[in-house]
């Protein structure tokens, strides 16, 4: 599942057309189609923020769609494990030099 799939699911759950979502995002229907079809790989931060506002979802919903069935605490732990693989012992060793 990619970000475009999530956008489409959320849009359909909200009962919106691609044109309606495009209007709220300040883009055309064809751009929303490109988002949903995965033709746009890197959405702008501004667009992601607006999608979060429109659908009232957190940003990780688009970045880590595989976490959608997890509780928020589990998601935070999983993201930390993914982003912070460096051991603190390794970092401390550099402090003593």
Short mmCIF file of the C-alpha atoms (twelve columns), coordinates in Angstrom:
data_MODEL
# 
_entry.id   MODEL 
# 
loop_
_atom_site.group_PDB 
_atom_site.id 
_atom_site.type_symbol 
_atom_site.label_atom_id 
_atom_site.label_alt_id 
_atom_site.label_comp_id 
_atom_site.label_asym_id 
_atom_site.label_seq_id 
_atom_site.Cartn_x 
_atom_site.Cartn_y 
_atom_site.Cartn_z 
_atom_site.pdbx_PDB_model_num 
ATOM 1  C CA . UNK A 1  0.000   0.000  0.000   1 
ATOM 2  C CA . UNK A 2  1.389   3.411  -0.908  1 
ATOM 3  C CA . UNK A 3  0.463   6.946  0.090   1 
ATOM 4  C CA . UNK A 4  -1.870  7.296  -2.886  1 
ATOM 5  C CA . UNK A 5  -3.892  4.307  -1.711  1 
ATOM 6  C CA . UNK A 6  -4.306  5.952  1.700   1 
ATOM 7  C CA . UNK A 7  -5.408  9.228  0.109   1 
ATOM 8  C CA . UNK A 8  -7.991  7.419  -2.006  1 
ATOM 9  C CA . UNK A 9  -9.337  5.410  0.944   1 
ATOM 10 C CA . UNK A 10 -9.651  8.509  3.127   1 
ATOM 11 C CA . UNK A 11 -11.238 10.525 0.312   1 
ATOM 12 C CA . UNK A 12 -13.816 7.826  -0.373  1 
ATOM 13 C CA . UNK A 13 -14.562 7.398  3.345   1 
ATOM 14 C CA . UNK A 14 -15.182 11.151 3.494   1 
ATOM 15 C CA . UNK A 15 -17.546 10.895 0.514   1 
ATOM 16 C CA . UNK A 16 -15.473 13.321 -1.538  1 
ATOM 17 C CA . UNK A 17 -14.770 13.372 -5.244  1 
ATOM 18 C CA . UNK A 18 -11.271 13.895 -6.590  1 
ATOM 19 C CA . UNK A 19 -12.341 17.349 -7.752  1 
ATOM 20 C CA . UNK A 20 -13.602 18.273 -4.268  1 
ATOM 21 C CA . UNK A 21 -10.368 17.129 -2.631  1 
ATOM 22 C CA . UNK A 22 -8.372  18.967 -5.273  1 
ATOM 23 C CA . UNK A 23 -10.253 22.173 -4.537  1 
ATOM 24 C CA . UNK A 24 -9.477  21.870 -0.818  1 
ATOM 25 C CA . UNK A 25 -5.812  21.171 -1.599  1 
ATOM 26 C CA . UNK A 26 -5.577  23.958 -4.169  1 
ATOM 27 C CA . UNK A 27 -4.814  21.546 -7.028  1 
ATOM 28 C CA . UNK A 28 -6.765  20.116 -9.930  1 
ATOM 29 C CA . UNK A 29 -8.578  16.793 -10.179 1 
ATOM 30 C CA . UNK A 30 -5.782  15.420 -12.388 1 
ATOM 31 C CA . UNK A 31 -3.226  16.105 -9.649  1 
ATOM 32 C CA . UNK A 32 -5.339  14.188 -7.113  1 
ATOM 33 C CA . UNK A 33 -5.531  11.339 -9.653  1 
ATOM 34 C CA . UNK A 34 -1.721  11.380 -9.855  1 
ATOM 35 C CA . UNK A 35 -1.461  11.272 -6.047  1 
ATOM 36 C CA . UNK A 36 -3.855  8.338  -5.850  1 
ATOM 37 C CA . UNK A 37 -2.175  6.420  -8.683  1 
ATOM 38 C CA . UNK A 38 1.247   6.782  -7.075  1 
ATOM 39 C CA . UNK A 39 2.580   8.956  -9.877  1 
ATOM 40 C CA . UNK A 40 3.755   11.565 -7.351  1 
ATOM 41 C CA . UNK A 41 6.393   9.923  -5.174  1 
ATOM 42 C CA . UNK A 42 7.243   12.805 -2.838  1 
ATOM 43 C CA . UNK A 43 4.331   14.904 -1.704  1 
ATOM 44 C CA . UNK A 44 5.158   18.365 -0.453  1 
ATOM 45 C CA . UNK A 45 5.055   18.828 3.322   1 
ATOM 46 C CA . UNK A 46 2.419   21.517 2.784   1 
ATOM 47 C CA . UNK A 47 0.231   18.990 0.947   1 
ATOM 48 C CA . UNK A 48 0.670   16.334 3.642   1 
ATOM 49 C CA . UNK A 49 -0.225  18.851 6.345   1 
ATOM 50 C CA . UNK A 50 -3.334  19.874 4.458   1 
ATOM 51 C CA . UNK A 51 -4.362  16.233 3.962   1 
ATOM 52 C CA . UNK A 52 -3.993  15.720 7.723   1 
ATOM 53 C CA . UNK A 53 -6.251  18.714 8.361   1 
ATOM 54 C CA . UNK A 54 -8.854  17.664 5.811   1 
ATOM 55 C CA . UNK A 55 -9.096  14.043 6.965   1 
ATOM 56 C CA . UNK A 56 -8.239  14.685 10.638  1 
ATOM 57 C CA . UNK A 57 -5.487  12.061 10.713  1 
ATOM 58 C CA . UNK A 58 -1.899  12.163 11.997  1 
ATOM 59 C CA . UNK A 59 0.984   12.477 9.487   1 
ATOM 60 C CA . UNK A 60 2.262   8.950  10.141  1 
ATOM 61 C CA . UNK A 61 -0.931  7.673  8.490   1 
ATOM 62 C CA . UNK A 62 0.608   8.642  5.136   1 
ATOM 63 C CA . UNK A 63 4.241   7.867  5.948   1 
ATOM 64 C CA . UNK A 64 3.749   4.506  7.685   1 
ATOM 65 C CA . UNK A 65 0.439   3.122  6.377   1 
ATOM 66 C CA . UNK A 66 1.381   -0.358 7.587   1 
ATOM 67 C CA . UNK A 67 0.913   0.913  11.164  1 
ATOM 68 C CA . UNK A 68 -2.731  1.900  10.681  1 
ATOM 69 C CA . UNK A 69 -4.098  -0.977 12.764  1 
ATOM 70 C CA . UNK A 70 -1.739  -0.364 15.701  1 
ATOM 71 C CA . UNK A 71 -2.364  1.709  18.797  1 
ATOM 72 C CA . UNK A 72 -0.594  5.067  18.926  1 
ATOM 73 C CA . UNK A 73 1.855   3.979  21.647  1 
ATOM 74 C CA . UNK A 74 2.891   0.968  19.544  1 
ATOM 75 C CA . UNK A 75 3.395   3.194  16.527  1 
ATOM 76 C CA . UNK A 76 5.611   5.620  18.425  1 
ATOM 77 C CA . UNK A 77 7.776   2.730  19.659  1 
ATOM 78 C CA . UNK A 78 8.014   1.214  16.172  1 
ATOM 79 C CA . UNK A 79 8.992   4.552  14.614  1 
ATOM 80 C CA . UNK A 80 11.599  5.148  17.317  1 
ATOM 81 C CA . UNK A 81 13.067  1.699  16.669  1 
ATOM 82 C CA . UNK A 82 13.198  2.468  12.960  1 
ATOM 83 C CA . UNK A 83 14.665  5.953  13.255  1 
ATOM 84 C CA . UNK A 84 16.968  5.482  16.240  1 
ATOM 85 C CA . UNK A 85 18.954  2.290  15.637  1 
ATOM 86 C CA . UNK A 86 22.138  3.881  17.073  1 
ATOM 87 C CA . UNK A 87 23.082  2.588  20.501  1 
ATOM 88 C CA . UNK A 88 23.534  5.115  23.262  1 
ATOM 89 C CA . UNK A 89 26.700  3.308  24.365  1 
ATOM 90 C CA . UNK A 90 28.231  4.129  21.003  1 
ATOM 91 C CA . UNK A 91 27.298  7.794  21.402  1 
ATOM 92 C CA . UNK A 92 28.655  7.933  24.971  1 
ATOM 93 C CA . UNK A 93 32.033  6.600  23.790  1 
ATOM 94 C CA . UNK A 94 32.483  9.730  21.690  1 
ATOM 95 C CA . UNK A 95 31.742  12.015 24.651  1 
ATOM 96 C CA . UNK A 96 34.755  10.775 26.631  1 
ATOM 97 C CA . UNK A 97 37.302  11.515 23.896  1 
# 
